Short mmCIF file of C-alpha atoms in Angstrom, two decimals:
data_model
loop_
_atom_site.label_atom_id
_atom_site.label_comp_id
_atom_site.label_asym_id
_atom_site.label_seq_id
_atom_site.Cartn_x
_atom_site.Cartn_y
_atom_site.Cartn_z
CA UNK K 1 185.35 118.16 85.78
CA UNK K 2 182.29 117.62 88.26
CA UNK K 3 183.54 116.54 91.82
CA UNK K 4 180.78 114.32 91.94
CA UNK K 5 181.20 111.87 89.21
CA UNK K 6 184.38 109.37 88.11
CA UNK K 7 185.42 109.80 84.78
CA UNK K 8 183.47 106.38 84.66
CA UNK K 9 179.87 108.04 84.74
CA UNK K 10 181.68 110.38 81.79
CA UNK K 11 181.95 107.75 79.47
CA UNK K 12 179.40 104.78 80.43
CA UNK K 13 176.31 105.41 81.02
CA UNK K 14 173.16 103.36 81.45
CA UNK K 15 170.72 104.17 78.57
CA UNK K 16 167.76 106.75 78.80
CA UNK K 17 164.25 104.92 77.89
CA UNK K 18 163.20 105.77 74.43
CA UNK K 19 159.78 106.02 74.24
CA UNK K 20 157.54 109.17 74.80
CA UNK K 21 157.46 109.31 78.40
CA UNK K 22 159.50 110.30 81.20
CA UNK K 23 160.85 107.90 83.51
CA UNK K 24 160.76 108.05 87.60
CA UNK K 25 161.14 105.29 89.94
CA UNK K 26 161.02 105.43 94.07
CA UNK K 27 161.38 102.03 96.30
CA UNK K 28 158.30 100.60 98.47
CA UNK K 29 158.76 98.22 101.07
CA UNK K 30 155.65 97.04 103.37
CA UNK K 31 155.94 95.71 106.82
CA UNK K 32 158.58 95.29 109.42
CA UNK K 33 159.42 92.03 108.49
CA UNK K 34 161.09 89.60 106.54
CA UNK K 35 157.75 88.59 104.65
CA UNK K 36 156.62 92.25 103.39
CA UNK K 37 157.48 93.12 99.95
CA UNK K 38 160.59 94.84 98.60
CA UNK K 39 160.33 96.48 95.17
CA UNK K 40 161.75 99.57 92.99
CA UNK K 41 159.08 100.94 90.81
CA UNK K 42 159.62 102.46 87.72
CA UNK K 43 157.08 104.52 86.01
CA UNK K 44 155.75 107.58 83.76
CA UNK K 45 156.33 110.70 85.59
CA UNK K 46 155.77 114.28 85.34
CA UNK K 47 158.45 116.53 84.44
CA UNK K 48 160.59 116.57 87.26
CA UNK K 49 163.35 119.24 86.37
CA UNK K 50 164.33 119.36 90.10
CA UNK K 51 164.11 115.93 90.99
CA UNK K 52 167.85 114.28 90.98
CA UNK K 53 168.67 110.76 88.84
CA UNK K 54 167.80 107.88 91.72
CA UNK K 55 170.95 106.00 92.43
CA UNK K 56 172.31 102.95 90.73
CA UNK K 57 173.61 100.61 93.65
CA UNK K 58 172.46 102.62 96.95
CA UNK K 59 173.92 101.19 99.69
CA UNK K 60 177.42 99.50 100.48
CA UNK K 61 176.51 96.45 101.61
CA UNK K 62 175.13 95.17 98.10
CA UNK K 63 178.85 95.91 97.12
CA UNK K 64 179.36 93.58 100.07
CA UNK K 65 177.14 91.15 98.86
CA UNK K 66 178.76 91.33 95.22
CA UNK K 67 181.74 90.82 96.56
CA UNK K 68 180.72 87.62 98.40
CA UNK K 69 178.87 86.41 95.01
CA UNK K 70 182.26 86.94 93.08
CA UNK K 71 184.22 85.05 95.96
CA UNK K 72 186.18 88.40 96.44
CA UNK K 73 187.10 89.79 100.22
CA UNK K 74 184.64 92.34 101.20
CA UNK K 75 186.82 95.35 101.56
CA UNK K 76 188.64 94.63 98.32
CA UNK K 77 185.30 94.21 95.91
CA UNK K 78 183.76 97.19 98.20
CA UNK K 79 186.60 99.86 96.93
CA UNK K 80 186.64 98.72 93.59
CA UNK K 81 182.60 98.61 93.03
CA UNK K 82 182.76 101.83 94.76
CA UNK K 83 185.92 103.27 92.82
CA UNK K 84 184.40 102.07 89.20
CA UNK K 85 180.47 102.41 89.70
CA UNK K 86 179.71 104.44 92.86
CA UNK K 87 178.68 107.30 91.19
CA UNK K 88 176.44 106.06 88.62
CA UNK K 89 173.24 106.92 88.55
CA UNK K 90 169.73 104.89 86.29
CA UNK K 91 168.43 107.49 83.86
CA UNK K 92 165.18 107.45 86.21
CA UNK K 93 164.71 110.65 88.29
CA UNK K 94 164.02 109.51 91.97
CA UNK K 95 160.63 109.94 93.51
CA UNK K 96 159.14 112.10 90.73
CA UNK K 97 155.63 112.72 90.33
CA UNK K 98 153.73 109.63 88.82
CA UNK K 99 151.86 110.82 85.18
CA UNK K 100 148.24 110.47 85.70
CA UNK K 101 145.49 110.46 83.08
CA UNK K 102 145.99 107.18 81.83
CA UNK K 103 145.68 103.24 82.48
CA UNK K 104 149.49 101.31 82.54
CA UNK K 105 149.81 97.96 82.05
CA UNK K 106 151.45 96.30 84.99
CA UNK K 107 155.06 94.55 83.85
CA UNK K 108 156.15 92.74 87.54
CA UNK K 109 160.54 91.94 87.18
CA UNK K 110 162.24 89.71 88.84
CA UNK K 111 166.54 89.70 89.04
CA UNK K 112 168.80 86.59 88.34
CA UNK K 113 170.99 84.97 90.58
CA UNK K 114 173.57 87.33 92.78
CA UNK K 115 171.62 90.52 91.32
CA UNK K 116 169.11 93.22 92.94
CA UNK K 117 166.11 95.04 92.19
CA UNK K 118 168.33 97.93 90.90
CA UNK K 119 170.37 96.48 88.45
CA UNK K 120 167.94 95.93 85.63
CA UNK K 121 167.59 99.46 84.77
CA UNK K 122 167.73 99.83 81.50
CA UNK K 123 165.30 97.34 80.57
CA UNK K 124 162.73 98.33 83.49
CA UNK K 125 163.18 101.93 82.02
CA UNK K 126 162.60 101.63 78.57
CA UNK K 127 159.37 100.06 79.08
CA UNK K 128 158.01 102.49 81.66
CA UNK K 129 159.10 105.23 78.84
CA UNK K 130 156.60 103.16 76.71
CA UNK K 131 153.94 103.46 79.12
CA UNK K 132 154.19 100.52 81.86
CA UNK K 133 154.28 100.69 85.17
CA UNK K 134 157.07 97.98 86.43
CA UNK K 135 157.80 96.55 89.71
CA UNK K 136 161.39 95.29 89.90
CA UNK K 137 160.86 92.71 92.75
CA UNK K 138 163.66 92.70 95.11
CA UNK K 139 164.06 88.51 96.25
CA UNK K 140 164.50 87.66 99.93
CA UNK K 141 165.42 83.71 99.33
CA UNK K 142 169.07 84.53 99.71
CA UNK K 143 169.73 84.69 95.91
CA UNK K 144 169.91 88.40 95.67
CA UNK K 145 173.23 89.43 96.59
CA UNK K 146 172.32 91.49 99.35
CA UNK K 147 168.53 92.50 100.16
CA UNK K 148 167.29 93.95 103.47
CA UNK K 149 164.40 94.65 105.70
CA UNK K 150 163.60 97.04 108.35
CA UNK K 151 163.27 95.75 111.67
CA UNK K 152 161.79 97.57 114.43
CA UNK K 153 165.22 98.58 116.95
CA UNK K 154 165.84 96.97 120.48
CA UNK K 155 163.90 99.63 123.09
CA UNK K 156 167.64 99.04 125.30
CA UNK K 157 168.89 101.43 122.63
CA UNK K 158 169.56 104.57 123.62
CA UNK K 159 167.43 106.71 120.82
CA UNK K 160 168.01 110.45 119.60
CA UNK K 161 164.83 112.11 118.78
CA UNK K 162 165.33 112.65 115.32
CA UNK K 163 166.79 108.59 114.25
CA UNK K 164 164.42 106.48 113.17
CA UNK K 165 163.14 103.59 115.19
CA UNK K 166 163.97 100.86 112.45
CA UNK K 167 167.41 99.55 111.03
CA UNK K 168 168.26 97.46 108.28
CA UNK K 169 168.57 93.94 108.77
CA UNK K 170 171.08 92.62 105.73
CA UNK K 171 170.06 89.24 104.23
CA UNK K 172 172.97 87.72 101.76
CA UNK K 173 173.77 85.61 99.35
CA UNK K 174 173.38 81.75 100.27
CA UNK K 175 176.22 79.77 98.70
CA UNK K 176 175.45 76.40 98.35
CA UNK K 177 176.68 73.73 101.50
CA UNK K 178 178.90 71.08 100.76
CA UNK K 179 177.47 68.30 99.62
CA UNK K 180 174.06 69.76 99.29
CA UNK K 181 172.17 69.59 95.46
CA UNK K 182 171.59 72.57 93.72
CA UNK K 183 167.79 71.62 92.11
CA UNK K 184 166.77 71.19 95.20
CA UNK K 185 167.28 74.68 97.12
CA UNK K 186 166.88 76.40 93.66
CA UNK K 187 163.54 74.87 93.43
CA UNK K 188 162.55 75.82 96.96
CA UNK K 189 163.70 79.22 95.99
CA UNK K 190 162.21 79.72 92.91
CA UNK K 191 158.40 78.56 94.62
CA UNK K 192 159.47 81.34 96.87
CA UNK K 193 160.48 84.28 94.39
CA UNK K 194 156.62 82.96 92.40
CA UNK K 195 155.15 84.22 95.95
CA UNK K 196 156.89 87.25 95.65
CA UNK K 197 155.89 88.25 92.52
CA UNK K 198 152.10 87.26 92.86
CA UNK K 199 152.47 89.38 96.31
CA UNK K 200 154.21 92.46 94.45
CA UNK K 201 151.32 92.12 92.08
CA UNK K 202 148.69 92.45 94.54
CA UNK K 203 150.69 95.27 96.27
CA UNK K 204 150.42 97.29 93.19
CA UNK K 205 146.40 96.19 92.29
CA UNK K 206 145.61 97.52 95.77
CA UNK K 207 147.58 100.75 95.51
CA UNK K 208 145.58 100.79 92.57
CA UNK K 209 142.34 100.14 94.15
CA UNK K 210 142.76 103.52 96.49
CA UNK K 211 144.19 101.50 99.81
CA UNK K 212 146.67 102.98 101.77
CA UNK K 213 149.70 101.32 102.31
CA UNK K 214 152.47 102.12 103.94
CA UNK K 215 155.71 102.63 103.20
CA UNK K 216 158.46 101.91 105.91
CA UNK K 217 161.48 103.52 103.61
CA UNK K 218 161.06 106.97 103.82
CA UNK K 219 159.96 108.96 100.68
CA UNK K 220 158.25 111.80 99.52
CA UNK K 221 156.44 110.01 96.49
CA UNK K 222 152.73 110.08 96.60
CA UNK K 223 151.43 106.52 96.09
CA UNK K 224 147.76 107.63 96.33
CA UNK K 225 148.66 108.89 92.91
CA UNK K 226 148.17 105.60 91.40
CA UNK K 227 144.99 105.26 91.64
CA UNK K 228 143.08 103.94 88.86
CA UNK K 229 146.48 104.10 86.79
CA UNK K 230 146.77 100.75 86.52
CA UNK K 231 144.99 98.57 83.47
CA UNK K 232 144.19 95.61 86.05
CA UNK K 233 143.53 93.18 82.57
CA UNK K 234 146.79 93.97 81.57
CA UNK K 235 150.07 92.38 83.61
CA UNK K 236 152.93 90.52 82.40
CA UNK K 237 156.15 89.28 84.33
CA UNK K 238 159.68 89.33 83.25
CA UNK K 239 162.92 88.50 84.73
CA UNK K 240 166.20 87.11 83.40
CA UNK K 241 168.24 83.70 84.28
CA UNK K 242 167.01 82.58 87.80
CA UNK K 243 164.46 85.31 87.32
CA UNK K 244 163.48 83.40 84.01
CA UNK K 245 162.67 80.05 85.97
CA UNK K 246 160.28 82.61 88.50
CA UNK K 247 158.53 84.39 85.29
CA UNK K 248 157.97 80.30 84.43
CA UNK K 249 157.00 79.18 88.22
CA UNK K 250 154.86 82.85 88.19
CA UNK K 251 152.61 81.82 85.45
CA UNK K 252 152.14 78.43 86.38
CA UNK K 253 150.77 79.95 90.04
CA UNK K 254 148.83 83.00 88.24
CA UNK K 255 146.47 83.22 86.03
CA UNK K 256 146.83 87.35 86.15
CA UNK K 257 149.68 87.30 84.27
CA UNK K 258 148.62 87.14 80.99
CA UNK K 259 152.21 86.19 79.31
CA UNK K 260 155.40 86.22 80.49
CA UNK K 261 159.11 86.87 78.88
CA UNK K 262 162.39 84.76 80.19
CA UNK K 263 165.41 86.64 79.23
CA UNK K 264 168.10 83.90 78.66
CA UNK K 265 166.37 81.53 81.17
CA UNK K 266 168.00 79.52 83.64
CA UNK K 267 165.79 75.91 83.36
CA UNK K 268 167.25 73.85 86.60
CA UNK K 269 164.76 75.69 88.82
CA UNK K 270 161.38 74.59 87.27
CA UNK K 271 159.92 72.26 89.03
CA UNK K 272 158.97 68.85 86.81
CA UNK K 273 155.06 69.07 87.76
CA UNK K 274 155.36 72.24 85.88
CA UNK K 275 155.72 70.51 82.17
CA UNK K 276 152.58 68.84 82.72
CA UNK K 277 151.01 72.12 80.85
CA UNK K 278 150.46 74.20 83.64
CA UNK K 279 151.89 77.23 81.85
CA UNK K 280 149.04 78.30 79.55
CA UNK K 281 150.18 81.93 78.88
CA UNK K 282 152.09 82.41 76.16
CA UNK K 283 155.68 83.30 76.59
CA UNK K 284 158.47 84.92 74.88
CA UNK K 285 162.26 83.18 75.22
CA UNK K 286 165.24 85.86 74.28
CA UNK K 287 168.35 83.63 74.70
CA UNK K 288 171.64 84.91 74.51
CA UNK K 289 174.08 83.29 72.02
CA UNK K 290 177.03 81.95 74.43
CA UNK K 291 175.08 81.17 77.65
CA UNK K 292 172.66 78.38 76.74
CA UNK K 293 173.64 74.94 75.89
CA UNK K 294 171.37 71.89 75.23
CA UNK K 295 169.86 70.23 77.95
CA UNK K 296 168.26 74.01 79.55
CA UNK K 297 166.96 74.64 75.32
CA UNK K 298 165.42 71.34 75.57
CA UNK K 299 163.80 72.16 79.00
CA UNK K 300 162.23 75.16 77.03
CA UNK K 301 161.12 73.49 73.82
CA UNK K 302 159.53 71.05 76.35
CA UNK K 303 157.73 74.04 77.84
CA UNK K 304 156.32 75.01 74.78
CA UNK K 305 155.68 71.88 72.21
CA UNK K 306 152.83 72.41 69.69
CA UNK K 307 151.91 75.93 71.05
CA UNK K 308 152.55 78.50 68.12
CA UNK K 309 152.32 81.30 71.78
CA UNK K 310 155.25 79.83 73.23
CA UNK K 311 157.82 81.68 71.07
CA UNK K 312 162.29 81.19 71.55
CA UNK K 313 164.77 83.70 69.80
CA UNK K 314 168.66 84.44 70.18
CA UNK K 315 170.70 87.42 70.09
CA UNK K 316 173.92 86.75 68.35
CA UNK K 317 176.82 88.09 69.82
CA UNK K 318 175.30 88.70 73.02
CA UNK K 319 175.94 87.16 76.89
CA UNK K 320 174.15 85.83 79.38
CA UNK K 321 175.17 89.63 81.23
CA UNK K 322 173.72 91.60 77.74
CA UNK K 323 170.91 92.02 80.21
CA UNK K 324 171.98 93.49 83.63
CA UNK K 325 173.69 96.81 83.86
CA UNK K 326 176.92 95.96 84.28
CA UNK K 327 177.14 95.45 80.43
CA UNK K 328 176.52 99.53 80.24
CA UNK K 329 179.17 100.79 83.15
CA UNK K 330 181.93 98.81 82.36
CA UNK K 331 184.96 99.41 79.87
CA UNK K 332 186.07 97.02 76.45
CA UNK K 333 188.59 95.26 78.82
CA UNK K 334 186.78 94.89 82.46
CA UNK K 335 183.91 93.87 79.99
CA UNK K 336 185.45 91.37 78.11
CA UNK K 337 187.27 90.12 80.91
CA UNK K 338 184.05 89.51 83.28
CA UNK K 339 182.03 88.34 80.47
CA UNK K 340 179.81 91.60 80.95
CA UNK K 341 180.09 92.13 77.18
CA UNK K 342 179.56 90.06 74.33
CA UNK K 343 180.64 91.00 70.38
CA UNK K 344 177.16 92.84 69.32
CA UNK K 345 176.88 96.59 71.07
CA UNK K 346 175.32 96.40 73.94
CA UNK K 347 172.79 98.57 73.25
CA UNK K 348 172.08 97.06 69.88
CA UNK K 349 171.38 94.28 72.24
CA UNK K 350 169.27 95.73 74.54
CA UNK K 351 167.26 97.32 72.26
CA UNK K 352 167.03 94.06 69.97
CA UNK K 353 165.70 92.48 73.18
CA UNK K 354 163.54 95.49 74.26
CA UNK K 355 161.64 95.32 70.71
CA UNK K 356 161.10 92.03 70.63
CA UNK K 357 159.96 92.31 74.20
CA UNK K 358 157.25 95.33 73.48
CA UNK K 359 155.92 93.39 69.98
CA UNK K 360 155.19 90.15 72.12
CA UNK K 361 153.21 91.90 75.19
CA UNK K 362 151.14 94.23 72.18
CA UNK K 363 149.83 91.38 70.89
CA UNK K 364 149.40 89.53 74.11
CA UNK K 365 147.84 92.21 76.27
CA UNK K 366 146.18 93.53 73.26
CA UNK K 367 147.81 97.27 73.35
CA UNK K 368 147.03 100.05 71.17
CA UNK K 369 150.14 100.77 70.60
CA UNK K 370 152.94 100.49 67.30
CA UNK K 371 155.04 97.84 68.99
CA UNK K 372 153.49 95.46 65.65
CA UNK K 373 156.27 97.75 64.03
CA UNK K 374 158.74 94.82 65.63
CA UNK K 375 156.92 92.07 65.26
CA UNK K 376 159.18 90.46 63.08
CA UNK K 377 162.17 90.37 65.89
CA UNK K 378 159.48 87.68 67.62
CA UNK K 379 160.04 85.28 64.71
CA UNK K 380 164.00 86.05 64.82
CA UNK K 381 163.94 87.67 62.09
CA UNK K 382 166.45 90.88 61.45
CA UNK K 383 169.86 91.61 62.05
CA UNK K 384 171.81 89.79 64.78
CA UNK K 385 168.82 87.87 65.92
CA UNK K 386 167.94 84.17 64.83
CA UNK K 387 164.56 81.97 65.17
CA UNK K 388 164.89 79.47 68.34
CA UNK K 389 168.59 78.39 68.98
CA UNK K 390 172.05 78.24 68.09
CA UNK K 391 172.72 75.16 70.05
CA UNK K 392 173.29 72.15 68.21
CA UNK K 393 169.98 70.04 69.78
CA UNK K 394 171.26 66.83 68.10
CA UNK K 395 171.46 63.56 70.41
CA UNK K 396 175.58 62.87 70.96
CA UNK K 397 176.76 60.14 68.47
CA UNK K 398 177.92 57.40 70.85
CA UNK K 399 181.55 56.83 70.71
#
């Protein structure tokens, strides 16, 4: 057996994209400060034979910050995350050479609650194999897990020649303070993880426009490569749970995002202003069956009365964690136990959700593509997916 990999990586593995392309995907992060932007960006690449799978998880203090999130102690959660998933890799190969040749649409991501910009691989992959360039934003309002930016080192500091003149500066998870109310920092969050998306987005458009920008993590992927790669008419955002209530807050800011999808939405978030109709785009709900419950459906159906573009479906069998990762890496009992696995495969899941996903952004970014071949998984129709809900919406009989 390979030295390098746990018999984990030998049986679970995070899916390969299924569309025509190849997948890469390097990290970008601008400025030495707290208020650059932090993103993972997955894309069609060349053929990168030599180029090695980019890591899953790749540093120990998001195993840290897990741990924290979970309410384990640090050194415990840190050798078991390490034991069980440490040598997993995302079916991406790190900093290969972006495909030219053609113009992407733009799909920006944003991670739920206690996640990272890593941990949505499967879905950011599949959709860069069908020809998207995505930016899996990496949030610094102290709902990520763990997240980080480079600060420039104290000059007291004795330096080698050869170190770098940065170091990490770890930002974790924010539990909430006694006594304090949730809507209220989750709102204040969620206006900032909007601003983070809108400021990934411009990131990208002026890559795209030929500026230079640098890079503070050190790689060896050529950003003036994606030049003119980008279809600038055609960007969408995504994200799942908390990241659902920013693709909501995201469109309601910008009008460059055409549409949006919310993968099992979290509602508490949304500000009230933002059911006054501010959210013209249309947008695609994919609810899992045992997460949602009445009062965050109703939130949505709010969202989207009378408008035949506002569109709600639900996975049977699937979890609120059918989404992340951790649904892929993790065994029938660990999954059942953690609620990382529901009773439908998770890759029927994923790829129910994936379909549905790439028939709703053909239509709404008008691509020439055969995503229409799903179209029907938009409507809930097909196996293990119904139209809108399975929560019983009915008003409680008094008692």
């Amino acid at each position: 057996m390979d030295m390098g990999s746990s018999s984990t990586e030998k049986f679970y593995r995070i899916p390969e994209g299924k569309g025509p392309h190849l997948v890469g995907c390097t990290d970008l992060m601008t400025e030495n400060a707290v208020e650059g932007s932090f993103l993972r960006l997955y894309y069609p690449s060349c053929d990168a034979t030599d180029n090695e799978e980019a890591p899953w998880i790749p540093d120990k203090e998001y195993y840290q910050g897990l741990s924290d999130f979970l309410n384990m102690y640090r050194v415990v959660g840190e050798k078991l995350f390490q034991y069980y998933v440490g040598s997993v890799t995302c079916p991406a190969k790190s900093n290969a050479a972006f495909k030219p040749g053609e113009k992407y649409p733009l799909l920006v991501f944003s991670h739920g609650l206690g996640a990272f910009r890593t941990i949505y691989s499967a879905i950011c992959i599949e959709m860069a194999s069908q020809g998207f360039v995505v930016a899996a934003v990496e949030h610094r309002d102290e709902s990520a897990s763990a997240t980080y930016y480079c600060k420039k080192k104290c000059v007291s500091e004795p330096q080698e020649e050869s170190t770098s003149n940065t170091e990490k500066e770890w930002i974790y998870y924010r539990k909430l303070k006694a006594g304090e109310e949730e809507r209220c920092l989750r709102h204040k969050q969620v206006q900032q993880r909007a601003q983070e998306c809108i400021k990934a987005l411009d990131l990208i458009l002026k890559i795209n426009s030929g500026e230079k920008v640098m890079n503070v993590l050190n790689s060896n992927f050529d950003w003036n490569s994606l030049k003119d790669s980008v279809d600038t008419s055609r960007i969408a955002v995504m994200g799942h749970s908390f990241g659902g209530a920013t693709v909501i807050e995201s469109l309601s800011k910008e009008i460059r995002f055409r549409c949006g999808i919310a993968l099992d939405a979290w509602m508490l978030p949304v500000g009230d202003d933002i059911y006054q109709n501010s959210v013209q785009q249309p947008l695609l709900f994919i609810n899992s069956e045992k997460f949602q419950w009445a009062d965050n459906i109703l939130k949505m159906k709010k969202l989207g009365s009378n408008d035949t573009n506002k569109k709600m479906i639900t996975i049977k069998g699937s979890v609120h964690q059918s989404f992340p990762d951790f649904t892929f890496v993790s065994g029938e009992i660990i999954g059942r136990f953690f609620k990382l696995k529901g009773e439908i495969d998770p890759n029927e899941a994923i790829d129910i959700s994936n379909h549905a996903s790439l028939a709703f952004l053909q239509k709404h970014l008008s691509l020439k593509n055969d995503f229409d071949k799903w179209d029907s998984l938009v409507d809930g129709i097909g196996p293990n997916v119904i139209p809108g809900t399975n929560i019983d919406l009915s008003p409680a009989e008094p008692e």
